[in-house]
């Protein structure tokens, strides 16, 4: 039996706006400082992954074993965050990705709830700068999440706060770790990006431009 879609739960970075690029530039600055060969290709692994786990991945690029104290690791992560915070000051309402404003209107008109399930502790600042505070029913506070993506916790928390059964939710992600999180939450997964990168998604779209209510319903039928 085909379920009705009751909620759409969005990732933020890379789905609502292109902050994935700002994260890349901030980690690139730290990588350059440490002489690490950090590339855009390697950066794909950091998408959706927490700040400390991203740092661990970045440091794994070193040919020689690196030994940092916990305090030094915290300092590196804090400095990356300071650079990132500077970069996101520039975010404006026009930086919302194409198709998203129209989709939010369609979802509201059809009584479908919406939430943000981001791993980012800067999510509220980004949403403020986009002036989208009133456009989602729920914004999960990443600071309250214990287990980061690919763990389903942030998506399950969003469903709980929306008071919707996870199987009636569709999640939208641009990261492999995020799609894993959605699938582990037993939700329908729509990935944004190249099809070959997301073998476990129910539907893959190359851009948010083609993400509309029809595609959301189509994704759910593909899973059912
Ligand atoms: P912060 P998302 C994730 O956000 C980013 O994709 C990932 O690159 C970042 O490391 C993570 O948030 C933590 O962000 O350092 O700002 O707390 O894609 O889940 O919206
Ligand atoms: Mg993302």
Coordinates of N, CA, C and O in Angstrom, one line a residue, residues 75-147:
X75 N 41.3 23.5 19.2 CA 41.7 24.8 18.7 C 41.5 24.8 17.2 O 41.1 25.8 16.6
X76 N 42.0 23.7 16.5 CA 41.9 23.6 15.1 C 40.4 23.6 14.6 O 40.0 24.4 13.7
X77 N 39.6 22.9 15.3 CA 38.1 22.9 15.0 C 37.5 24.2 15.2 O 36.7 24.7 14.4
X78 N 37.9 24.9 16.3 CA 37.4 26.2 16.6 C 37.8 27.2 15.5 O 37.0 28.0 15.1
X79 N 39.1 27.1 15.1 CA 39.5 28.1 14.1 C 38.8 27.8 12.8 O 38.4 28.8 12.1
X80 N 38.6 26.6 12.4 CA 37.8 26.3 11.2 C 36.4 26.9 11.3 O 35.9 27.6 10.4
X81 N 35.8 26.8 12.5 CA 34.5 27.3 12.7 C 34.5 28.9 12.6 O 33.5 29.5 12.1
X82 N 35.5 29.5 13.1 CA 35.6 31.0 13.0 C 35.6 31.4 11.6 O 35.0 32.4 11.2
X83 N 36.4 30.7 10.8 CA 36.5 31.0 9.3 C 35.1 30.8 8.7 O 34.6 31.7 7.9
X84 N 34.5 29.7 9.0 CA 33.2 29.4 8.5 C 32.2 30.5 8.8 O 31.4 30.9 8.0
X85 N 32.2 30.9 10.1 CA 31.2 31.9 10.6 C 31.4 33.2 9.8 O 30.4 33.9 9.6
X86 N 32.7 33.6 9.5 CA 32.9 34.8 8.7 C 32.3 34.6 7.4 O 31.7 35.6 6.9
X87 N 32.5 33.4 6.8 CA 32.0 33.2 5.4 C 30.4 33.3 5.3 O 29.9 33.8 4.4
X88 N 29.8 32.7 6.4 CA 28.3 32.7 6.3 C 27.6 34.0 6.7 O 26.4 34.1 6.5
X89 N 28.5 35.0 7.1 CA 27.9 36.3 7.3 C 27.3 36.9 6.0 O 26.4 37.7 6.0
X90 N 27.9 36.4 4.9 CA 27.5 37.0 3.6 C 26.2 36.3 3.0 O 25.7 36.8 2.0
X91 N 25.7 35.3 3.7 CA 24.5 34.6 3.2 C 23.3 35.5 3.2 O 23.0 36.2 4.2
X92 N 22.6 35.6 2.0 CA 21.4 36.4 1.9 C 20.2 35.6 1.5 O 20.4 34.5 1.0
X93 N 19.0 36.2 1.5 CA 17.8 35.4 1.1 C 17.9 34.8 -0.3 O 17.4 33.7 -0.6
X94 N 18.6 35.5 -1.2 CA 18.7 35.1 -2.6 C 19.5 33.8 -2.7 O 19.6 33.2 -3.8
X95 N 20.2 33.4 -1.6 CA 21.1 32.3 -1.7 C 20.4 30.9 -1.5 O 21.0 29.9 -1.4
X96 N 19.1 31.0 -1.3 CA 18.4 29.7 -1.2 C 18.5 29.0 -2.5 O 18.4 29.6 -3.6
X97 N 18.6 27.7 -2.5 CA 18.8 27.0 -3.7 C 17.6 26.9 -4.6 O 16.4 26.9 -4.1
X98 N 17.7 26.8 -5.9 CA 16.5 26.9 -6.8 C 15.5 25.8 -6.5 O 15.9 24.6 -6.3
X99 N 14.3 26.1 -6.6 CA 13.2 25.1 -6.5 C 12.7 25.0 -5.0 O 11.6 24.6 -4.8
X100 N 13.6 25.4 -4.1 CA 13.2 25.2 -2.7 C 12.0 26.1 -2.2 O 11.1 25.6 -1.6
X101 N 12.1 27.4 -2.6 CA 10.9 28.2 -2.1 C 9.6 27.7 -2.7 O 8.6 27.7 -2.0
X102 N 9.6 27.3 -4.0 CA 8.3 26.9 -4.6 C 7.9 25.6 -3.9 O 6.7 25.4 -3.7
X103 N 8.8 24.7 -3.6 CA 8.5 23.4 -3.0 C 7.9 23.6 -1.6 O 6.9 23.0 -1.3
X104 N 8.4 24.6 -0.9 CA 7.9 24.9 0.5 C 6.5 25.4 0.4 O 5.6 25.0 1.2
X105 N 6.2 26.2 -0.6 CA 4.8 26.7 -0.8 C 3.9 25.5 -1.1 O 2.8 25.3 -0.5
X106 N 4.3 24.6 -2.1 CA 3.5 23.5 -2.5 C 3.2 22.6 -1.3 O 2.1 22.1 -1.1
X107 N 4.2 22.3 -0.4 CA 4.1 21.4 0.7 C 3.0 22.0 1.7 O 2.2 21.3 2.2
X108 N 3.2 23.3 2.0 CA 2.2 24.0 2.9 C 0.8 23.9 2.3 O -0.1 23.6 3.1
X109 N 0.7 24.2 1.0 CA -0.7 24.1 0.4 C -1.3 22.7 0.6 O -2.5 22.6 0.6
X110 N -0.5 21.7 0.6 CA -1.0 20.3 0.7 C -1.0 19.8 2.1 O -1.1 18.6 2.3
X111 N -0.7 20.6 3.1 CA -0.8 20.2 4.5 C 0.4 19.3 4.9 O 0.2 18.5 5.8
X112 N 1.5 19.3 4.1 CA 2.6 18.5 4.5 C 3.6 19.3 5.3 O 4.0 20.4 5.0
X113 N 3.9 18.7 6.5 CA 4.8 19.4 7.4 C 6.3 19.4 6.9 O 6.7 18.5 6.1
X114 N 7.0 20.3 7.5 CA 8.5 20.4 7.1 C 9.4 20.6 8.3 O 9.0 21.2 9.3
X115 N 10.6 20.1 8.1 CA 11.6 20.3 9.2 C 13.0 20.4 8.6 O 13.2 20.0 7.5
X116 N 13.9 20.9 9.4 CA 15.3 20.9 9.1 C 16.0 20.0 10.0 O 15.8 20.0 11.3
X117 N 16.8 19.1 9.5 CA 17.6 18.1 10.2 C 19.1 18.2 9.8 O 19.6 17.5 9.0
X118 N 19.7 19.2 10.4 CA 21.1 19.5 10.0 C 22.1 19.1 11.1 O 21.7 19.1 12.3
X119 N 23.3 18.7 10.7 CA 24.3 18.4 11.7 C 25.0 19.6 12.2 O 25.9 19.6 13.1
X120 N 24.7 20.8 11.6 CA 25.5 22.0 11.8 C 25.0 22.8 13.0 O 23.8 23.1 13.2
X121 N 25.9 23.1 13.9 CA 25.6 23.9 15.1 C 25.4 25.4 14.7 O 25.1 26.2 15.5
X122 N 25.7 25.7 13.4 CA 25.5 27.0 12.9 C 24.2 27.1 12.1 O 23.9 28.1 11.4
X123 N 23.4 26.1 12.1 CA 22.2 26.1 11.3 C 21.2 27.3 11.5 O 20.7 27.9 10.6
X124 N 21.1 27.6 12.8 CA 20.1 28.8 13.1 C 20.6 30.1 12.5 O 19.8 30.9 12.0
X125 N 22.0 30.3 12.5 CA 22.5 31.5 11.9 C 22.2 31.5 10.4 O 21.8 32.5 9.8
X126 N 22.5 30.3 9.7 CA 22.3 30.3 8.3 C 20.8 30.5 8.0 O 20.5 31.3 7.1
X127 N 19.9 29.9 8.7 CA 18.5 30.1 8.4 C 18.0 31.5 8.7 O 17.2 32.1 8.0
X128 N 18.6 32.1 9.7 CA 18.3 33.6 10.0 C 18.8 34.4 8.8 O 18.0 35.3 8.4
X129 N 20.0 34.2 8.3 CA 20.5 35.0 7.2 C 19.7 34.8 5.9 O 19.6 35.7 5.1
X130 N 19.1 33.6 5.8 CA 18.3 33.3 4.6 C 16.9 33.9 4.8 O 16.0 33.9 3.9
X131 N 16.6 34.3 6.1 CA 15.3 34.8 6.5 C 14.2 33.8 6.3 O 13.1 34.0 5.7
X132 N 14.5 32.5 6.7 CA 13.6 31.4 6.5 C 13.1 30.9 7.8 O 12.5 29.7 7.9
X133 N 13.2 31.6 8.9 CA 12.9 31.1 10.3 C 11.4 30.6 10.3 O 11.1 29.6 11.0
X134 N 10.5 31.3 9.7 CA 9.1 31.0 9.8 C 8.7 30.0 8.7 O 7.5 29.7 8.6
X135 N 9.6 29.4 8.0 CA 9.2 28.6 6.8 C 9.2 27.1 7.1 O 8.9 26.3 6.3
X136 N 9.7 26.7 8.3 CA 9.7 25.3 8.7 C 8.9 25.0 10.0 O 9.0 25.9 10.9
X137 N 8.2 23.9 10.1 CA 7.5 23.6 11.3 C 8.5 23.3 12.4 O 8.2 23.6 13.6
X138 N 9.6 22.7 12.1 CA 10.6 22.3 13.2 C 12.0 22.5 12.6 O 12.3 22.2 11.5
X139 N 12.9 23.1 13.5 CA 14.3 23.1 13.2 C 15.0 22.4 14.3 O 15.0 22.9 15.5
X140 N 15.6 21.2 14.0 CA 16.2 20.5 15.1 C 17.5 21.2 15.5 O 18.3 21.6 14.6
X141 N 17.7 21.3 16.8 CA 19.0 22.0 17.3 C 20.1 20.9 17.3 O 20.0 20.0 18.1
X142 N 21.1 21.0 16.4 CA 22.1 20.0 16.3 C 22.9 19.8 17.6 O 23.4 18.8 17.9
X143 N 22.9 20.9 18.5 CA 23.6 20.8 19.8 C 22.9 19.8 20.7 O 23.5 19.3 21.7
X144 N 21.7 19.4 20.4 CA 21.0 18.4 21.3 C 21.1 17.0 20.7 O 20.6 16.1 21.3
X145 N 21.8 16.8 19.6 CA 22.0 15.5 19.0 C 23.3 14.8 19.5 O 24.3 15.4 19.4
X146 N 23.2 13.6 20.0 CA 24.3 12.9 20.5 C 25.1 12.2 19.4 O 26.3 12.2 19.3
X147 N 24.3 11.5 18.5 CA 25.0 10.7 17.5 C 24.8 11.3 16.1 O 23.7 11.5 15.6

